[in-house]
PDB file of C-alpha atoms in Angstrom:
ATOM      1  CA  SER A   1      -0.410  -0.026   0.141  1.00 66.00           C
ATOM      2  CA  GLN A   2       1.078   3.822  -0.554  1.00 73.00           C
ATOM      3  CA  LYS A   3       2.055   5.405   2.854  1.00 82.00           C
ATOM      4  CA  ILE A   4       3.250   8.448   4.206  1.00 89.00           C
ATOM      5  CA  GLU A   5       6.103   8.073   7.198  1.00 91.00           C
ATOM      6  CA  GLN A   6       6.586  11.126   9.655  1.00 93.00           C
ATOM      7  CA  ASN A   7       8.927  11.111  12.656  1.00 86.00           C
ATOM      8  CA  SER A   8       6.022  11.330  15.652  1.00 82.00           C
ATOM      9  CA  GLU A   9       8.714  13.222  18.205  1.00 87.00           C
ATOM     10  CA  THR A  10       8.448  16.194  19.196  1.00 93.00           C
ATOM     11  CA  LEU A  11      11.264  18.519  17.302  1.00 96.00           C
ATOM     12  CA  ASN A  12      12.625  21.151  19.523  1.00 97.00           C
ATOM     13  CA  ILE A  13      14.427  23.985  18.089  1.00 97.00           C
ATOM     14  CA  GLN A  14      15.514  27.095  19.526  1.00 97.00           C
ATOM     15  CA  GLU A  15      14.601  30.412  17.647  1.00 97.00           C
ATOM     16  CA  GLY A  16      16.577  31.501  14.937  1.00 97.00           C
ATOM     17  CA  LYS A  17      17.665  28.022  14.128  1.00 97.00           C
ATOM     18  CA  THR A  18      16.312  26.111  11.059  1.00 97.00           C
ATOM     19  CA  ALA A  19      13.632  23.461  11.427  1.00 97.00           C
ATOM     20  CA  THR A  20      14.181  20.238   9.153  1.00 97.00           C
ATOM     21  CA  LEU A  21      11.191  17.578   9.298  1.00 97.00           C
ATOM     22  CA  THR A  22      11.385  14.945   6.961  1.00 97.00           C
ATOM     23  CA  CYS A  23       8.896  12.601   5.309  1.00 96.00           C
ATOM     24  CA  ASN A  24       9.730   9.275   3.698  1.00 95.00           C
ATOM     25  CA  TYR A  25       6.823   7.647   1.073  1.00 92.00           C
ATOM     26  CA  THR A  26       6.684   3.928   0.134  1.00 87.00           C
ATOM     27  CA  ASN A  27       6.355   2.596  -2.935  1.00 82.00           C
ATOM     28  CA  TYR A  28       6.109   4.492  -6.050  1.00 79.00           C
ATOM     29  CA  SER A  29       6.401   8.562  -6.413  1.00 78.00           C
ATOM     30  CA  PRO A  30       3.681   9.748  -6.454  1.00 81.00           C
ATOM     31  CA  ALA A  31       2.912  12.799  -8.405  1.00 79.00           C
ATOM     32  CA  TYR A  32       3.652  15.659  -5.751  1.00 85.00           C
ATOM     33  CA  LEU A  33       3.604  15.863  -2.346  1.00 91.00           C
ATOM     34  CA  GLN A  34       2.061  18.348   0.431  1.00 93.00           C
ATOM     35  CA  TRP A  35       2.784  20.091   3.090  1.00 96.00           C
ATOM     36  CA  TYR A  36       0.167  21.011   5.643  1.00 96.00           C
ATOM     37  CA  ARG A  37       0.435  22.907   9.086  1.00 97.00           C
ATOM     38  CA  GLN A  38      -1.979  22.008  11.660  1.00 95.00           C
ATOM     39  CA  ASP A  39      -2.849  23.948  15.115  1.00 95.00           C
ATOM     40  CA  PRO A  40      -4.051  22.640  18.450  1.00 91.00           C
ATOM     41  CA  GLY A  41      -8.088  22.463  17.769  1.00 90.00           C
ATOM     42  CA  ARG A  42      -7.860  23.334  14.136  1.00 93.00           C
ATOM     43  CA  GLY A  43      -7.861  22.275  10.359  1.00 94.00           C
ATOM     44  CA  PRO A  44      -5.220  21.415   8.780  1.00 95.00           C
ATOM     45  CA  VAL A  45      -3.835  24.445   6.027  1.00 95.00           C
ATOM     46  CA  PHE A  46      -2.081  24.046   3.797  1.00 94.00           C
ATOM     47  CA  LEU A  47       1.494  25.500   2.334  1.00 95.00           C
ATOM     48  CA  LEU A  48       3.523  24.365  -0.302  1.00 93.00           C
ATOM     49  CA  LEU A  49       3.003  21.408  -2.824  1.00 91.00           C
ATOM     50  CA  ILE A  50       6.357  19.985  -4.859  1.00 91.00           C
ATOM     51  CA  ARG A  51       5.887  18.152  -7.744  1.00 87.00           C
ATOM     52  CA  GLU A  52       7.945  14.779  -8.555  1.00 85.00           C
ATOM     53  CA  ASN A  53       9.995  16.557 -11.547  1.00 86.00           C
ATOM     54  CA  GLU A  54      10.738  19.102  -8.887  1.00 89.00           C
ATOM     55  CA  LYS A  55      14.016  18.696  -6.393  1.00 88.00           C
ATOM     56  CA  GLU A  56      12.987  22.172  -4.640  1.00 95.00           C
ATOM     57  CA  LYS A  57      10.330  24.582  -3.630  1.00 94.00           C
ATOM     58  CA  ARG A  58      10.800  26.905  -1.509  1.00 95.00           C
ATOM     59  CA  LYS A  59       8.025  30.105  -0.043  1.00 93.00           C
ATOM     60  CA  GLU A  60       8.985  32.614   2.378  1.00 95.00           C
ATOM     61  CA  ARG A  61      11.096  30.706   4.709  1.00 97.00           C
ATOM     62  CA  LEU A  62       9.893  27.651   3.718  1.00 97.00           C
ATOM     63  CA  LYS A  63      11.603  25.354   1.336  1.00 97.00           C
ATOM     64  CA  VAL A  64      10.620  21.463   0.842  1.00 97.00           C
ATOM     65  CA  THR A  65      12.550  19.170  -1.330  1.00 96.00           C
ATOM     66  CA  PHE A  66      11.483  15.425  -3.013  1.00 94.00           C
ATOM     67  CA  ASP A  67      13.986  13.256  -3.402  1.00 92.00           C
ATOM     68  CA  THR A  68      12.714  10.284  -5.397  1.00 89.00           C
ATOM     69  CA  THR A  69      15.590   7.789  -4.976  1.00 91.00           C
ATOM     70  CA  LEU A  70      15.819   8.535  -1.391  1.00 92.00           C
ATOM     71  CA  LYS A  71      11.947   8.990  -1.563  1.00 92.00           C
ATOM     72  CA  GLN A  72      11.494  11.705   0.334  1.00 94.00           C
ATOM     73  CA  SER A  73      10.749  14.923   1.202  1.00 95.00           C
ATOM     74  CA  LEU A  74      12.281  17.222   3.910  1.00 97.00           C
ATOM     75  CA  PHE A  75      10.177  20.244   5.059  1.00 97.00           C
ATOM     76  CA  HIS A  76      12.860  23.281   6.498  1.00 98.00           C
ATOM     77  CA  ILE A  77      11.248  26.798   8.123  1.00 98.00           C
ATOM     78  CA  THR A  78      14.479  28.671   8.269  1.00 97.00           C
ATOM     79  CA  ALA A  79      14.885  32.089  11.019  1.00 97.00           C
ATOM     80  CA  SER A  80      11.986  29.656  12.574  1.00 97.00           C
ATOM     81  CA  GLN A  81      10.009  31.867  15.868  1.00 97.00           C
ATOM     82  CA  PRO A  82       7.939  30.326  18.442  1.00 97.00           C
ATOM     83  CA  ALA A  83       4.738  30.985  15.693  1.00 97.00           C
ATOM     84  CA  ASP A  84       6.245  28.671  13.725  1.00 98.00           C
ATOM     85  CA  SER A  85       5.160  25.717  16.671  1.00 98.00           C
ATOM     86  CA  ALA A  86       3.040  23.531  15.370  1.00 97.00           C
ATOM     87  CA  THR A  87       2.367  19.713  13.641  1.00 95.00           C
ATOM     88  CA  TYR A  88       3.164  19.668  10.329  1.00 97.00           C
ATOM     89  CA  LEU A  89       1.599  16.895   8.217  1.00 96.00           C
ATOM     90  CA  CYS A  90       2.856  15.356   4.492  1.00 95.00           C
ATOM     91  CA  ALA A  91       0.383  13.886   2.440  1.00 93.00           C
ATOM     92  CA  ARG A  92       0.894  12.376  -0.744  1.00 89.00           C
ATOM     93  CA  MET A  93      -1.770  11.949  -3.849  1.00 79.00           C
ATOM     94  CA  ASN A  94      -2.966   8.519  -4.732  1.00 66.00           C
ATOM     95  CA  THR A  95      -3.546   7.552  -7.895  1.00 59.00           C
ATOM     96  CA  GLY A  96      -7.542   6.817  -8.680  1.00 58.00           C
ATOM     97  CA  PHE A  97      -9.917   9.208  -7.486  1.00 56.00           C
ATOM     98  CA  GLN A  98      -8.765  12.714  -5.517  1.00 62.00           C
ATOM     99  CA  LYS A  99      -7.501  11.312  -1.862  1.00 76.00           C
ATOM    100  CA  LEU A 100      -4.993  12.576  -0.408  1.00 84.00           C
ATOM    101  CA  VAL A 101      -3.172   9.786   2.032  1.00 87.00           C
ATOM    102  CA  PHE A 102      -1.348  11.474   5.213  1.00 90.00           C
ATOM    103  CA  GLY A 103       1.084  11.249   7.524  1.00 91.00           C
ATOM    104  CA  THR A 104       0.627  11.419  11.057  1.00 90.00           C
ATOM    105  CA  GLY A 105       2.498  15.014  11.390  1.00 93.00           C
ATOM    106  CA  THR A 106       5.953  15.409  13.367  1.00 95.00           C
ATOM    107  CA  ARG A 107       5.145  18.319  15.764  1.00 95.00           C
ATOM    108  CA  LEU A 108       7.686  21.774  16.041  1.00 97.00           C
ATOM    109  CA  LEU A 109       8.256  23.350  18.727  1.00 97.00           C
ATOM    110  CA  VAL A 110      10.863  26.244  18.752  1.00 98.00           C
ATOM    111  CA  SER A 111      11.658  27.337  21.325  1.00 97.00           C
ATOM    112  CA  PRO A 112      12.407  31.317  22.668  1.00 94.00           C
TER     113      PRO A 112
ATOM    114  CA  SER B   1     -13.657  33.669  -2.092  1.00 83.00           C
ATOM    115  CA  GLN B   2     -14.225  29.937  -0.535  1.00 85.00           C
ATOM    116  CA  THR B   3     -14.906  29.176   2.795  1.00 91.00           C
ATOM    117  CA  ILE B   4     -15.827  26.372   4.990  1.00 95.00           C
ATOM    118  CA  HIS B   5     -18.206  25.970   7.770  1.00 95.00           C
ATOM    119  CA  GLN B   6     -18.456  23.202  10.432  1.00 96.00           C
ATOM    120  CA  TRP B   7     -21.221  22.494  13.604  1.00 92.00           C
ATOM    121  CA  PRO B   8     -21.484  21.805  15.985  1.00 93.00           C
ATOM    122  CA  ALA B   9     -17.990  23.387  17.067  1.00 93.00           C
ATOM    123  CA  THR B  10     -17.996  20.447  20.111  1.00 95.00           C
ATOM    124  CA  LEU B  11     -20.076  18.235  20.992  1.00 96.00           C
ATOM    125  CA  VAL B  12     -20.855  15.404  23.957  1.00 97.00           C
ATOM    126  CA  GLN B  13     -23.186  12.637  23.232  1.00 97.00           C
ATOM    127  CA  PRO B  14     -24.323   9.693  25.538  1.00 97.00           C
ATOM    128  CA  VAL B  15     -22.983   6.036  23.565  1.00 97.00           C
ATOM    129  CA  GLY B  16     -26.306   5.106  21.910  1.00 96.00           C
ATOM    130  CA  SER B  17     -27.127   8.641  20.740  1.00 97.00           C
ATOM    131  CA  PRO B  18     -27.162  10.043  16.809  1.00 97.00           C
ATOM    132  CA  LEU B  19     -24.952  12.111  15.323  1.00 96.00           C
ATOM    133  CA  SER B  20     -24.773  14.467  12.462  1.00 96.00           C
ATOM    134  CA  LEU B  21     -22.988  16.934  12.168  1.00 96.00           C
ATOM    135  CA  GLU B  22     -23.064  19.133   8.972  1.00 96.00           C
ATOM    136  CA  CYS B  23     -20.538  20.791   6.870  1.00 97.00           C
ATOM    137  CA  THR B  24     -21.040  23.201   4.194  1.00 97.00           C
ATOM    138  CA  VAL B  25     -18.852  25.199   0.972  1.00 96.00           C
ATOM    139  CA  GLU B  26     -19.069  28.088   0.038  1.00 94.00           C
ATOM    140  CA  GLY B  27     -17.545  30.475  -2.700  1.00 92.00           C
ATOM    141  CA  THR B  28     -17.300  27.089  -5.186  1.00 89.00           C
ATOM    142  CA  SER B  29     -19.376  24.971  -7.578  1.00 88.00           C
ATOM    143  CA  ASN B  30     -19.227  20.987  -7.965  1.00 89.00           C
ATOM    144  CA  PRO B  31     -16.023  20.406  -4.982  1.00 91.00           C
ATOM    145  CA  ASN B  32     -15.104  17.509  -3.938  1.00 91.00           C
ATOM    146  CA  LEU B  33     -15.705  16.397  -0.601  1.00 94.00           C
ATOM    147  CA  TYR B  34     -14.392  14.776   2.011  1.00 94.00           C
ATOM    148  CA  TRP B  35     -14.952  13.609   5.993  1.00 95.00           C
ATOM    149  CA  TYR B  36     -12.027  12.992   7.334  1.00 95.00           C
ATOM    150  CA  ARG B  37     -11.493  11.868  11.113  1.00 94.00           C
ATOM    151  CA  GLN B  38      -8.373  12.488  14.091  1.00 92.00           C
ATOM    152  CA  ALA B  39      -8.052  10.529  17.194  1.00 85.00           C
ATOM    153  CA  ALA B  40      -5.836  12.047  19.798  1.00 75.00           C
ATOM    154  CA  GLY B  41      -2.505  12.095  18.471  1.00 70.00           C
ATOM    155  CA  ARG B  42      -3.149  10.075  15.655  1.00 75.00           C
ATOM    156  CA  GLY B  43      -3.175  11.324  11.613  1.00 83.00           C
ATOM    157  CA  LEU B  44      -5.932  12.006   9.488  1.00 90.00           C
ATOM    158  CA  GLN B  45      -8.210   8.738   8.414  1.00 90.00           C
ATOM    159  CA  LEU B  46     -10.525   9.269   5.513  1.00 91.00           C
ATOM    160  CA  LEU B  47     -13.837   8.089   6.307  1.00 93.00           C
ATOM    161  CA  PHE B  48     -16.304   8.879   3.404  1.00 94.00           C
ATOM    162  CA  TYR B  49     -15.653  11.462   0.218  1.00 91.00           C
ATOM    163  CA  SER B  50     -17.814  12.552  -2.613  1.00 93.00           C
ATOM    164  CA  ILE B  51     -17.547  13.574  -6.123  1.00 89.00           C
ATOM    165  CA  GLY B  52     -21.046  14.682  -6.159  1.00 91.00           C
ATOM    166  CA  ILE B  53     -24.715  15.464  -5.103  1.00 93.00           C
ATOM    167  CA  GLY B  54     -25.513  11.704  -4.106  1.00 90.00           C
ATOM    168  CA  GLN B  55     -22.109   9.863  -4.623  1.00 91.00           C
ATOM    169  CA  ILE B  56     -20.417   8.918  -1.551  1.00 92.00           C
ATOM    170  CA  SER B  57     -17.488   6.675  -1.176  1.00 90.00           C
ATOM    171  CA  SER B  58     -16.942   4.754   1.721  1.00 89.00           C
ATOM    172  CA  GLU B  59     -13.277   4.439   3.303  1.00 83.00           C
ATOM    173  CA  VAL B  60     -13.601   2.528   6.296  1.00 79.00           C
ATOM    174  CA  PRO B  61     -16.626   0.256   7.350  1.00 65.00           C
ATOM    175  CA  GLN B  62     -17.891   1.983  10.066  1.00 78.00           C
ATOM    176  CA  ASN B  63     -21.528   2.604  12.059  1.00 89.00           C
ATOM    177  CA  LEU B  64     -20.945   6.244  10.168  1.00 94.00           C
ATOM    178  CA  SER B  65     -23.122   7.270   6.817  1.00 95.00           C
ATOM    179  CA  ALA B  66     -22.359  10.400   5.263  1.00 96.00           C
ATOM    180  CA  SER B  67     -24.905  12.333   2.971  1.00 96.00           C
ATOM    181  CA  ARG B  68     -24.475  14.760   0.104  1.00 96.00           C
ATOM    182  CA  PRO B  69     -27.911  16.214  -0.471  1.00 95.00           C
ATOM    183  CA  GLN B  70     -26.703  19.781  -1.862  1.00 94.00           C
ATOM    184  CA  ASP B  71     -23.800  20.663  -4.195  1.00 94.00           C
ATOM    185  CA  ARG B  72     -21.810  21.844  -1.612  1.00 94.00           C
ATOM    186  CA  GLN B  73     -23.570  19.928   1.871  1.00 96.00           C
ATOM    187  CA  PHE B  74     -22.022  17.143   3.320  1.00 97.00           C
ATOM    188  CA  ILE B  75     -23.712  15.294   6.212  1.00 97.00           C
ATOM    189  CA  LEU B  76     -21.515  12.962   8.991  1.00 96.00           C
ATOM    190  CA  SER B  77     -23.986  10.936  10.313  1.00 96.00           C
ATOM    191  CA  SER B  78     -24.827   7.954  12.745  1.00 96.00           C
ATOM    192  CA  LYS B  79     -27.727   6.064  14.428  1.00 95.00           C
ATOM    193  CA  LYS B  80     -25.881   4.721  17.084  1.00 95.00           C
ATOM    194  CA  LEU B  81     -22.828   6.193  18.443  1.00 95.00           C
ATOM    195  CA  LEU B  82     -19.703   4.114  19.767  1.00 94.00           C
ATOM    196  CA  LEU B  83     -17.218   4.993  22.672  1.00 94.00           C
ATOM    197  CA  SER B  84     -14.619   4.579  19.712  1.00 91.00           C
ATOM    198  CA  ASP B  85     -16.899   7.183  17.736  1.00 93.00           C
ATOM    199  CA  SER B  86     -14.638   9.750  19.695  1.00 93.00           C
ATOM    200  CA  GLY B  87     -12.392  12.083  17.771  1.00 94.00           C
ATOM    201  CA  PHE B  88     -12.015  15.262  16.148  1.00 95.00           C
ATOM    202  CA  TYR B  89     -14.041  15.506  12.720  1.00 97.00           C
ATOM    203  CA  LEU B  90     -13.034  17.418  10.391  1.00 97.00           C
ATOM    204  CA  CYS B  91     -14.562  18.417   6.661  1.00 97.00           C
ATOM    205  CA  ALA B  92     -12.671  19.461   3.566  1.00 96.00           C
ATOM    206  CA  TRP B  93     -13.228  20.782   0.057  1.00 94.00           C
ATOM    207  CA  SER B  94     -11.285  20.446  -3.296  1.00 89.00           C
ATOM    208  CA  VAL B  95     -11.069  21.245  -7.084  1.00 79.00           C
ATOM    209  CA  MET B  96      -8.865  20.030  -9.114  1.00 72.00           C
ATOM    210  CA  SER B  97      -6.835  22.218 -10.851  1.00 69.00           C
ATOM    211  CA  GLY B  98      -4.784  20.902 -14.151  1.00 65.00           C
ATOM    212  CA  GLN B  99      -2.929  17.590 -12.327  1.00 63.00           C
ATOM    213  CA  GLN B 100      -2.764  18.578  -8.853  1.00 69.00           C
ATOM    214  CA  GLU B 101      -5.636  18.726  -5.651  1.00 75.00           C
ATOM    215  CA  THR B 102      -5.061  21.279  -2.881  1.00 84.00           C
ATOM    216  CA  GLN B 103      -8.091  20.428   0.081  1.00 90.00           C
ATOM    217  CA  TYR B 104      -9.198  22.886   2.225  1.00 93.00           C
ATOM    218  CA  PHE B 105     -10.072  22.291   5.753  1.00 96.00           C
ATOM    219  CA  GLY B 106     -13.102  23.758   7.880  1.00 96.00           C
ATOM    220  CA  PRO B 107     -12.063  24.061  11.492  1.00 95.00           C
ATOM    221  CA  GLY B 108     -13.140  20.767  13.119  1.00 95.00           C
ATOM    222  CA  THR B 109     -15.964  19.002  15.261  1.00 96.00           C
ATOM    223  CA  ARG B 110     -14.192  17.538  18.470  1.00 95.00           C
ATOM    224  CA  LEU B 111     -16.997  14.615  19.311  1.00 96.00           C
ATOM    225  CA  LEU B 112     -16.779  12.752  23.001  1.00 96.00           C
ATOM    226  CA  VAL B 113     -19.002   9.870  23.396  1.00 96.00           C
ATOM    227  CA  LEU B 114     -19.605   9.028  27.178  1.00 96.00           C
TER     228      LEU B 114
END
């Protein structure tokens, strides 16, 4: 089956550092991967999408990479701030109907 | 702009009682609609999705059902709730743009079954 795996442990970093979150997928490469942010008690919010043929994509302080050899996507937040503290979800699109498969998410905690 | 509404925000129900959660979308036509459940500390589990009025697909067998009586309305129901139905229920919508699809989530309903 096509799965998404994320580290379930909380990532603790200091303000100003770069946070790096990992998303691994199984089986064949999806057409694209997406990253969402979820705050406690709220619905996920879309952040970035990266296609299979794109190695890297940036949006302000965010950067996402897609490595089809490692079957992995990395999500970076540079110059992290306490406001970046949240759970970050990775998702892949599976074939057939438009169904996204989400990872369990990685919680990021940025300390001042 | 598009908005998605869910209600109620919080619900406490006894075991065996019925359930009805409603989701509506504004500002878009013929969206794909989804119901997810998120248990504490776990990922999003897709429950139902719909590509049009009256077209519902179920992902996980359970005592829940979904209906889409109107283009932008999606309802999640149960005749008899179980303790295991407790969780955070999220509705989402999407529209395919080319080959890619982004989902937009509602604020969620937190359900506690006692």
